[in-house]
Short mmCIF file of C-alpha atoms and ligand atoms in Angstrom, two decimals:
data_model
loop_
_atom_site.label_atom_id
_atom_site.label_comp_id
_atom_site.label_asym_id
_atom_site.label_seq_id
_atom_site.Cartn_x
_atom_site.Cartn_y
_atom_site.Cartn_z
CA UNK A 24 -0.32 0.59 0.10
CA UNK A 25 1.89 3.46 -1.04
CA UNK A 26 2.22 5.71 2.20
CA UNK A 27 1.87 9.43 1.00
CA UNK A 28 3.30 12.55 2.73
CA UNK A 29 1.55 16.03 2.68
CA UNK A 30 3.29 19.26 1.40
CA UNK A 31 1.16 22.40 0.11
CA UNK A 32 3.51 24.15 -2.12
CA UNK A 33 2.69 27.46 -4.08
CA UNK A 34 1.25 27.43 -8.22
CA UNK A 35 3.83 27.24 -10.37
CA UNK A 36 4.00 29.64 -13.70
CA UNK A 37 3.41 33.50 -13.88
CA UNK A 38 1.50 35.25 -11.52
CA UNK A 39 -1.74 36.58 -12.91
CA UNK A 40 -0.61 40.42 -14.17
CA UNK A 41 -2.32 42.71 -11.59
CA UNK A 42 -3.08 40.78 -9.47
CA UNK A 43 -3.60 42.51 -6.04
CA UNK A 44 -1.32 40.41 -4.06
CA UNK A 45 0.64 38.24 -6.80
CA UNK A 46 3.05 36.53 -4.71
CA UNK A 47 -0.11 34.69 -2.58
CA UNK A 48 -0.77 31.25 -5.12
CA UNK A 49 -3.21 28.90 -6.01
CA UNK A 50 -2.09 25.78 -3.90
CA UNK A 51 -1.07 22.61 -5.15
CA UNK A 52 -1.71 19.84 -2.90
CA UNK A 53 1.54 17.56 -3.54
CA UNK A 54 1.02 14.23 -2.73
CA UNK A 55 4.42 12.40 -3.02
CA UNK A 56 5.30 9.34 -1.84
CA UNK A 57 7.09 8.88 1.71
CA UNK A 58 10.21 6.70 2.54
CA UNK A 59 11.39 7.22 -1.17
CA UNK A 60 9.40 5.01 -3.29
CA UNK A 61 9.33 5.31 -6.84
CA UNK A 62 5.56 6.04 -6.98
CA UNK A 63 5.16 9.73 -9.33
CA UNK A 64 3.86 12.20 -7.03
CA UNK A 65 0.09 12.84 -7.74
CA UNK A 66 -0.96 16.68 -8.11
CA UNK A 67 -4.00 18.27 -7.55
CA UNK A 68 -4.97 21.32 -8.12
CA UNK A 69 -7.92 23.62 -5.50
CA UNK A 70 -9.80 25.30 -8.97
CA UNK A 71 -9.54 29.01 -9.28
CA UNK A 72 -11.99 31.15 -9.33
CA UNK A 73 -10.90 34.79 -10.64
CA UNK A 74 -13.05 37.58 -8.18
CA UNK A 75 -13.29 40.62 -10.13
CA UNK A 76 -13.89 43.90 -9.31
CA UNK A 77 -15.13 47.27 -11.78
CA UNK A 78 -14.89 51.07 -11.47
CA UNK A 79 -14.60 52.84 -7.85
CA UNK A 80 -15.06 49.02 -6.09
CA UNK A 81 -11.80 50.79 -4.32
CA UNK A 82 -14.00 53.81 -2.56
CA UNK A 83 -16.05 50.93 -0.81
CA UNK A 84 -16.46 52.11 2.71
CA UNK A 85 -14.83 55.41 1.96
CA UNK A 86 -18.39 57.30 0.39
CA UNK A 87 -22.53 56.38 0.02
CA UNK A 88 -22.57 53.48 3.76
CA UNK A 89 -25.97 54.15 3.45
CA UNK A 90 -25.88 52.43 -0.37
CA UNK A 91 -22.98 50.05 0.18
CA UNK A 92 -21.89 49.34 4.15
CA UNK A 93 -18.96 49.74 5.59
CA UNK A 94 -17.52 47.45 4.00
CA UNK A 95 -14.22 48.14 1.96
CA UNK A 96 -12.66 46.20 -0.73
CA UNK A 97 -9.88 45.48 1.39
CA UNK A 98 -12.41 43.46 4.36
CA UNK A 99 -14.46 42.24 0.85
CA UNK A 100 -11.02 40.60 -0.01
CA UNK A 101 -10.62 39.50 3.20
CA UNK A 102 -14.29 37.75 3.49
CA UNK A 103 -13.98 36.30 0.23
CA UNK A 104 -10.45 34.62 1.61
CA UNK A 105 -12.14 32.98 4.55
CA UNK A 106 -14.61 31.39 2.10
CA UNK A 107 -12.42 30.44 -0.35
CA UNK A 108 -10.22 28.59 2.24
CA UNK A 109 -13.87 26.85 3.66
CA UNK A 110 -14.42 26.31 0.17
CA UNK A 111 -10.87 24.66 -0.45
CA UNK A 112 -10.64 26.69 -3.49
CA UNK A 113 -7.92 29.33 -4.97
CA UNK A 114 -9.32 32.98 -5.82
CA UNK A 115 -7.34 35.38 -7.56
CA UNK A 116 -9.06 39.10 -6.11
CA UNK A 117 -8.52 41.39 -8.04
CA UNK A 118 -10.33 45.22 -9.07
CA UNK A 119 -10.06 48.28 -11.86
CA UNK A 120 -11.19 51.57 -13.04
CA UNK A 121 -10.45 50.33 -16.35
CA UNK A 122 -12.66 48.70 -18.63
CA UNK A 123 -10.12 47.75 -21.53
CA UNK A 124 -8.31 45.99 -17.84
CA UNK A 125 -11.15 44.67 -17.16
CA UNK A 126 -11.97 42.70 -20.33
CA UNK A 127 -8.48 41.49 -20.34
CA UNK A 128 -8.73 40.11 -17.00
CA UNK A 129 -11.35 38.28 -18.49
CA UNK A 130 -10.38 37.18 -21.51
CA UNK A 131 -6.89 36.12 -18.84
CA UNK A 132 -9.28 33.80 -17.18
CA UNK A 133 -9.48 30.86 -20.52
CA UNK A 134 -7.50 28.09 -19.87
CA UNK A 135 -6.51 29.18 -16.40
CA UNK A 136 -9.63 29.86 -14.35
CA UNK A 137 -12.04 27.26 -13.34
CA UNK A 138 -14.64 30.30 -13.04
CA UNK A 139 -15.03 33.88 -13.03
CA UNK A 140 -17.04 35.52 -9.93
CA UNK A 141 -17.36 39.56 -10.78
CA UNK A 142 -18.80 43.10 -9.64
CA UNK A 143 -19.11 44.43 -13.60
CA UNK A 144 -19.84 47.85 -11.29
CA UNK A 145 -21.05 50.65 -13.57
CA UNK A 146 -19.54 48.55 -16.78
CA UNK A 147 -22.08 45.77 -15.93
CA UNK A 148 -24.96 48.45 -17.04
CA UNK A 149 -22.42 50.07 -20.28
CA UNK A 150 -20.43 47.56 -21.03
CA UNK A 151 -21.17 45.41 -24.29
CA UNK A 152 -17.42 44.61 -24.24
CA UNK A 153 -17.13 43.07 -20.54
CA UNK A 154 -20.23 41.32 -22.12
CA UNK A 155 -18.68 40.06 -25.49
CA UNK A 156 -15.63 38.74 -23.02
CA UNK A 157 -17.73 37.12 -20.89
CA UNK A 158 -19.37 35.41 -23.30
CA UNK A 159 -16.34 34.35 -25.66
CA UNK A 160 -14.28 32.34 -22.04
CA UNK A 161 -16.55 30.13 -21.90
CA UNK A 162 -16.58 29.97 -18.06
CA UNK A 163 -19.27 29.61 -15.75
CA UNK A 164 -19.78 33.53 -14.43
CA UNK A 165 -22.26 34.59 -10.98
CA UNK A 166 -22.91 38.36 -11.21
CA UNK A 167 -22.68 39.95 -7.79
CA UNK A 168 -24.25 43.70 -6.88
CA UNK A 169 -23.14 44.91 -3.16
CA UNK A 170 -26.37 47.08 -3.30
CA UNK A 171 -29.76 46.17 -4.99
CA UNK A 172 -29.99 47.42 -8.29
CA UNK A 173 -33.55 46.65 -9.10
CA UNK A 174 -34.62 49.25 -6.03
CA UNK A 175 -32.15 51.90 -7.50
CA UNK A 176 -33.09 54.27 -10.42
CA UNK A 177 -34.28 52.68 -14.20
CA UNK A 178 -30.59 52.67 -15.61
CA UNK A 179 -29.06 50.09 -13.23
CA UNK A 180 -31.90 47.84 -13.53
CA UNK A 181 -30.01 46.14 -16.46
CA UNK A 182 -27.62 44.30 -17.18
CA UNK A 183 -25.33 43.21 -19.63
CA UNK A 184 -23.50 40.98 -17.86
CA UNK A 185 -26.66 39.54 -16.79
CA UNK A 186 -26.62 37.96 -20.11
CA UNK A 187 -23.43 35.96 -19.37
CA UNK A 188 -24.19 34.85 -16.09
CA UNK A 189 -25.38 31.49 -14.59
CA UNK A 190 -26.95 33.52 -11.48
CA UNK A 191 -26.99 37.01 -9.91
CA UNK A 192 -26.84 38.38 -6.55
CA UNK A 193 -27.57 41.67 -5.64
CA UNK A 194 -28.61 43.34 -3.04
CA UNK A 195 -27.21 41.29 -0.06
CA UNK A 196 -24.03 43.30 1.02
CA UNK A 197 -20.54 42.66 1.08
CA UNK A 198 -21.91 38.24 1.31
CA UNK A 199 -23.22 38.05 -1.84
CA UNK A 200 -19.15 37.58 -2.58
CA UNK A 201 -19.05 34.64 -0.07
CA UNK A 202 -22.49 33.61 -1.14
CA UNK A 203 -21.23 33.56 -5.16
CA UNK A 204 -17.95 32.03 -4.10
CA UNK A 205 -20.30 28.61 -2.43
CA UNK A 206 -22.68 28.81 -5.56
CA UNK A 207 -19.34 28.40 -7.92
CA UNK A 208 -16.96 26.49 -6.56
CA UNK A 209 -20.52 23.78 -6.55
CA UNK A 210 -20.97 24.30 -10.35
CA UNK A 211 -17.68 23.29 -10.27
CA UNK A 212 -17.65 20.87 -8.74
CA UNK A 213 -20.80 19.49 -10.08
CA UNK A 214 -19.06 19.81 -13.52
CA UNK A 215 -16.11 17.62 -12.48
CA UNK A 216 -18.12 15.53 -11.46
CA UNK A 217 -20.05 14.61 -15.01
O1 CA2 B 15 -23.97 47.71 -5.89
C1 CA2 B 15 -23.25 47.20 -6.60
O2 CA2 B 15 -22.54 46.39 -6.09
C2 CA2 B 15 -23.07 48.40 -7.83
O3 CA2 B 15 -22.54 47.25 -9.09
C3 CA2 B 15 -21.93 49.04 -7.63
C4 CA2 B 15 -21.62 50.43 -8.55
C5 CA2 B 15 -22.53 50.88 -8.80
O4 CA2 B 15 -22.32 51.83 -10.60
C6 CA2 B 15 -23.78 49.85 -9.34
O5 CA2 B 15 -24.87 49.73 -10.47
C7 CA2 B 15 -24.25 48.61 -7.94
C8 CA2 B 15 -20.80 51.20 -7.72
C9 CA2 B 15 -19.56 50.94 -7.36
C10 CA2 B 15 -19.09 52.68 -6.83
O6 CA2 B 15 -18.96 52.29 -5.26
C11 CA2 B 15 -18.20 53.78 -4.51
C12 CA2 B 15 -18.60 53.14 -3.24
C13 CA2 B 15 -18.27 53.86 -2.44
C14 CA2 B 15 -18.34 55.47 -3.31
C15 CA2 B 15 -18.40 55.15 -4.34
C16 CA2 B 15 -18.71 54.44 -4.74
#
């Protein structure tokens, strides 16, 4: 019977450019035979979920707490890190104010991530380019909005991104991110079981 030892290694390969914490690895669990047996190591990679945030979300917690609450973007990242640890997935958490950069990040997810959780912020309401990227990448997408966009101005009621999304979570505050990670993990595991 083979005996294996467990070690956690940082994932190899270039970090996702623009990551808030480029050093933070997608963990690889390396199962290697103990006692120098000849069996090849078994690599089990955690699924990677990209958590992408659009314009002005870097200002969370600084203004409009009555709409978005008091949590900062750093708090949201911590919520996502804790959820990811609980769910045994890796995340790449990012924010940009640039539409082109957001589109590029979505494109980079192809062949790299297993799913995308995105708060597109205002680009959700305006950007066909972002929708096209989300459709092209052929990954499961969950759209998150902190506020209930349907209780707000008419122009916030429609989002282009929703056409690419398996589901949309809105109005539940920043806990919507943890819910989205839970749902995305379930979807990835379901897909891997097929
Ligand atoms: O509710 C959400 O999460 C939104 O995506 C947030 C976007 C808004 O354009 C969407 O309609 C709904 C705005 C993000 C800007 O957040 C700020 C936070 C504090 C102060 C100013 C902006």
